[in-house]
C-alpha cells in the first residue's frame, strides 16, 4: 500500500506541481530511492502474524515463576523448621538426662560426704594428713571445713607446710564464697 502511494507521488506530483521545475534531478532521485526502499518491503505472511517477542514470554511467566520460587522457599523453610524442632527435642532430652544424672550425683555426694567427714573425724591426724594431702585441693578443703576446728588443725599440722597453706587458703576462699564475697579463681596445682 505504501509502495503504491510512493509510486503515485513519484509520477503525479512532478506533473501537477505548479512552479516546480519539471526535471529536478535531486528530487527525482530522492523519490526513486524512497520508492525502491518501500518496494523491497513486500507484504509477507510475517507482517500479518502477531507473535509476541521473546521478552514477552519471560514477562508472561514472571508471576508463575515467582510463585514457584516462593513455594520452593516456603518448602525449604518448613524443612529447616522441622530440623530445628528435632534438634531442640534432642537437646531437651539430653538436658533432662543430664539433670537426672546431676541429681543422682549430688544425692550420692551428699550421702558420701557426711560419711567421709565422719571417717576423717575419727581418724588419727597422722593417718588422715597424707590421705588429704594426696586428694585434689577442693575435695580436701571441703572435708577439712566440715571437720571441727580441733581435728582440722591437727590434720593440717601433720601435713607438709606448703600443702597445708594451700588447703588453708582454699578453706578461707570457700568461706568467702558462702558469705557472698567474690573469691579468686581456683588454681590447679597439678594434683588431680
PDB file of C-alpha atoms in Angstrom, residues 103-188:
ATOM      1  CA  UNK A 103      20.571 -35.057  90.816  1.00  0.00           C
ATOM      2  CA  UNK A 104      21.764 -38.644  91.390  1.00  0.00           C
ATOM      3  CA  UNK A 105      25.379 -37.468  91.676  1.00  0.00           C
ATOM      4  CA  UNK A 106      24.504 -34.726  94.158  1.00  0.00           C
ATOM      5  CA  UNK A 107      22.456 -37.169  96.233  1.00  0.00           C
ATOM      6  CA  UNK A 108      25.358 -39.619  96.272  1.00  0.00           C
ATOM      7  CA  UNK A 109      27.844 -36.898  97.180  1.00  0.00           C
ATOM      8  CA  UNK A 110      25.618 -35.639  99.972  1.00  0.00           C
ATOM      9  CA  UNK A 111      25.357 -39.136 101.437  1.00  0.00           C
ATOM     10  CA  UNK A 112      29.012 -39.944 100.872  1.00  0.00           C
ATOM     11  CA  UNK A 113      30.098 -36.518 102.084  1.00  0.00           C
ATOM     12  CA  UNK A 114      28.593 -36.991 105.509  1.00  0.00           C
ATOM     13  CA  UNK A 115      30.103 -40.461 105.753  1.00  0.00           C
ATOM     14  CA  UNK A 116      33.560 -39.340 104.618  1.00  0.00           C
ATOM     15  CA  UNK A 117      33.628 -36.436 107.038  1.00  0.00           C
ATOM     16  CA  UNK A 118      32.711 -38.829 109.853  1.00  0.00           C
ATOM     17  CA  UNK A 119      35.530 -41.182 108.816  1.00  0.00           C
ATOM     18  CA  UNK A 120      38.150 -38.398 108.780  1.00  0.00           C
ATOM     19  CA  UNK A 121      36.836 -37.041 112.074  1.00  0.00           C
ATOM     20  CA  UNK A 122      37.518 -40.397 113.741  1.00  0.00           C
ATOM     21  CA  UNK A 123      40.951 -40.925 112.095  1.00  0.00           C
ATOM     22  CA  UNK A 124      44.194 -40.046 113.818  1.00  0.00           C
ATOM     23  CA  UNK A 125      45.685 -36.836 112.392  1.00  0.00           C
ATOM     24  CA  UNK A 126      48.933 -38.522 111.320  1.00  0.00           C
ATOM     25  CA  UNK A 127      46.924 -41.073 109.250  1.00  0.00           C
ATOM     26  CA  UNK A 128      44.469 -38.572 107.750  1.00  0.00           C
ATOM     27  CA  UNK A 129      47.098 -35.972 106.748  1.00  0.00           C
ATOM     28  CA  UNK A 130      48.806 -37.989 103.949  1.00  0.00           C
ATOM     29  CA  UNK A 131      45.462 -39.029 102.505  1.00  0.00           C
ATOM     30  CA  UNK A 132      44.121 -35.472 102.386  1.00  0.00           C
ATOM     31  CA  UNK A 133      47.459 -34.242 101.036  1.00  0.00           C
ATOM     32  CA  UNK A 134      47.078 -36.568  98.036  1.00  0.00           C
ATOM     33  CA  UNK A 135      43.462 -35.535  97.340  1.00  0.00           C
ATOM     34  CA  UNK A 136      42.508 -32.728  94.955  1.00  0.00           C
ATOM     35  CA  UNK A 137      42.728 -29.418  96.795  1.00  0.00           C
ATOM     36  CA  UNK A 138      38.992 -28.639  96.531  1.00  0.00           C
ATOM     37  CA  UNK A 139      37.924 -32.004  97.947  1.00  0.00           C
ATOM     38  CA  UNK A 140      40.449 -31.906 100.791  1.00  0.00           C
ATOM     39  CA  UNK A 141      39.496 -28.329 101.700  1.00  0.00           C
ATOM     40  CA  UNK A 142      35.800 -29.244 101.665  1.00  0.00           C
ATOM     41  CA  UNK A 143      36.398 -32.148 104.058  1.00  0.00           C
ATOM     42  CA  UNK A 144      38.567 -30.032 106.375  1.00  0.00           C
ATOM     43  CA  UNK A 145      35.919 -27.287 106.504  1.00  0.00           C
ATOM     44  CA  UNK A 146      33.298 -29.779 107.645  1.00  0.00           C
ATOM     45  CA  UNK A 147      35.510 -31.174 110.402  1.00  0.00           C
ATOM     46  CA  UNK A 148      35.565 -29.483 113.783  1.00  0.00           C
ATOM     47  CA  UNK A 149      38.349 -26.959 114.245  1.00  0.00           C
ATOM     48  CA  UNK A 150      40.423 -29.138 116.607  1.00  0.00           C
ATOM     49  CA  UNK A 151      40.503 -32.149 114.181  1.00  0.00           C
ATOM     50  CA  UNK A 152      41.187 -29.960 111.114  1.00  0.00           C
ATOM     51  CA  UNK A 153      44.076 -28.143 112.822  1.00  0.00           C
ATOM     52  CA  UNK A 154      45.633 -31.419 113.973  1.00  0.00           C
ATOM     53  CA  UNK A 155      45.477 -32.828 110.414  1.00  0.00           C
ATOM     54  CA  UNK A 156      46.944 -29.621 108.908  1.00  0.00           C
ATOM     55  CA  UNK A 157      49.777 -29.741 111.484  1.00  0.00           C
ATOM     56  CA  UNK A 158      50.745 -33.195 110.220  1.00  0.00           C
ATOM     57  CA  UNK A 159      50.924 -32.103 106.533  1.00  0.00           C
ATOM     58  CA  UNK A 160      53.770 -30.576 104.571  1.00  0.00           C
ATOM     59  CA  UNK A 161      53.724 -26.803 105.144  1.00  0.00           C
ATOM     60  CA  UNK A 162      53.117 -25.741 101.508  1.00  0.00           C
ATOM     61  CA  UNK A 163      50.254 -28.183 101.073  1.00  0.00           C
ATOM     62  CA  UNK A 164      48.702 -27.182 104.405  1.00  0.00           C
ATOM     63  CA  UNK A 165      48.974 -23.493 103.446  1.00  0.00           C
ATOM     64  CA  UNK A 166      47.268 -24.182 100.094  1.00  0.00           C
ATOM     65  CA  UNK A 167      44.420 -26.032 101.806  1.00  0.00           C
ATOM     66  CA  UNK A 168      44.013 -23.272 104.397  1.00  0.00           C
ATOM     67  CA  UNK A 169      43.878 -20.684 101.612  1.00  0.00           C
ATOM     68  CA  UNK A 170      41.240 -22.749  99.809  1.00  0.00           C
ATOM     69  CA  UNK A 171      39.224 -23.071 103.004  1.00  0.00           C
ATOM     70  CA  UNK A 172      39.216 -19.298 103.508  1.00  0.00           C
ATOM     71  CA  UNK A 173      38.223 -18.754  99.863  1.00  0.00           C
ATOM     72  CA  UNK A 174      35.362 -21.186 100.326  1.00  0.00           C
ATOM     73  CA  UNK A 175      34.310 -19.291 103.459  1.00  0.00           C
ATOM     74  CA  UNK A 176      34.229 -16.041 101.450  1.00  0.00           C
ATOM     75  CA  UNK A 177      32.110 -17.677  98.757  1.00  0.00           C
ATOM     76  CA  UNK A 178      29.475 -18.655 101.257  1.00  0.00           C
ATOM     77  CA  UNK A 179      29.441 -15.158 102.749  1.00  0.00           C
ATOM     78  CA  UNK A 180      28.743 -13.646  99.302  1.00  0.00           C
ATOM     79  CA  UNK A 181      32.125 -12.012  98.605  1.00  0.00           C
ATOM     80  CA  UNK A 182      33.720 -12.885  95.284  1.00  0.00           C
ATOM     81  CA  UNK A 183      36.536 -15.389  95.587  1.00  0.00           C
ATOM     82  CA  UNK A 184      39.582 -15.543  93.337  1.00  0.00           C
ATOM     83  CA  UNK A 185      39.641 -18.134  90.603  1.00  0.00           C
ATOM     84  CA  UNK A 186      40.805 -21.548  91.865  1.00  0.00           C
ATOM     85  CA  UNK A 187      44.319 -22.588  90.943  1.00  0.00           C
ATOM     86  CA  UNK A 188      45.085 -26.076  89.779  1.00  0.00           C
TER      87      UNK A 188
END
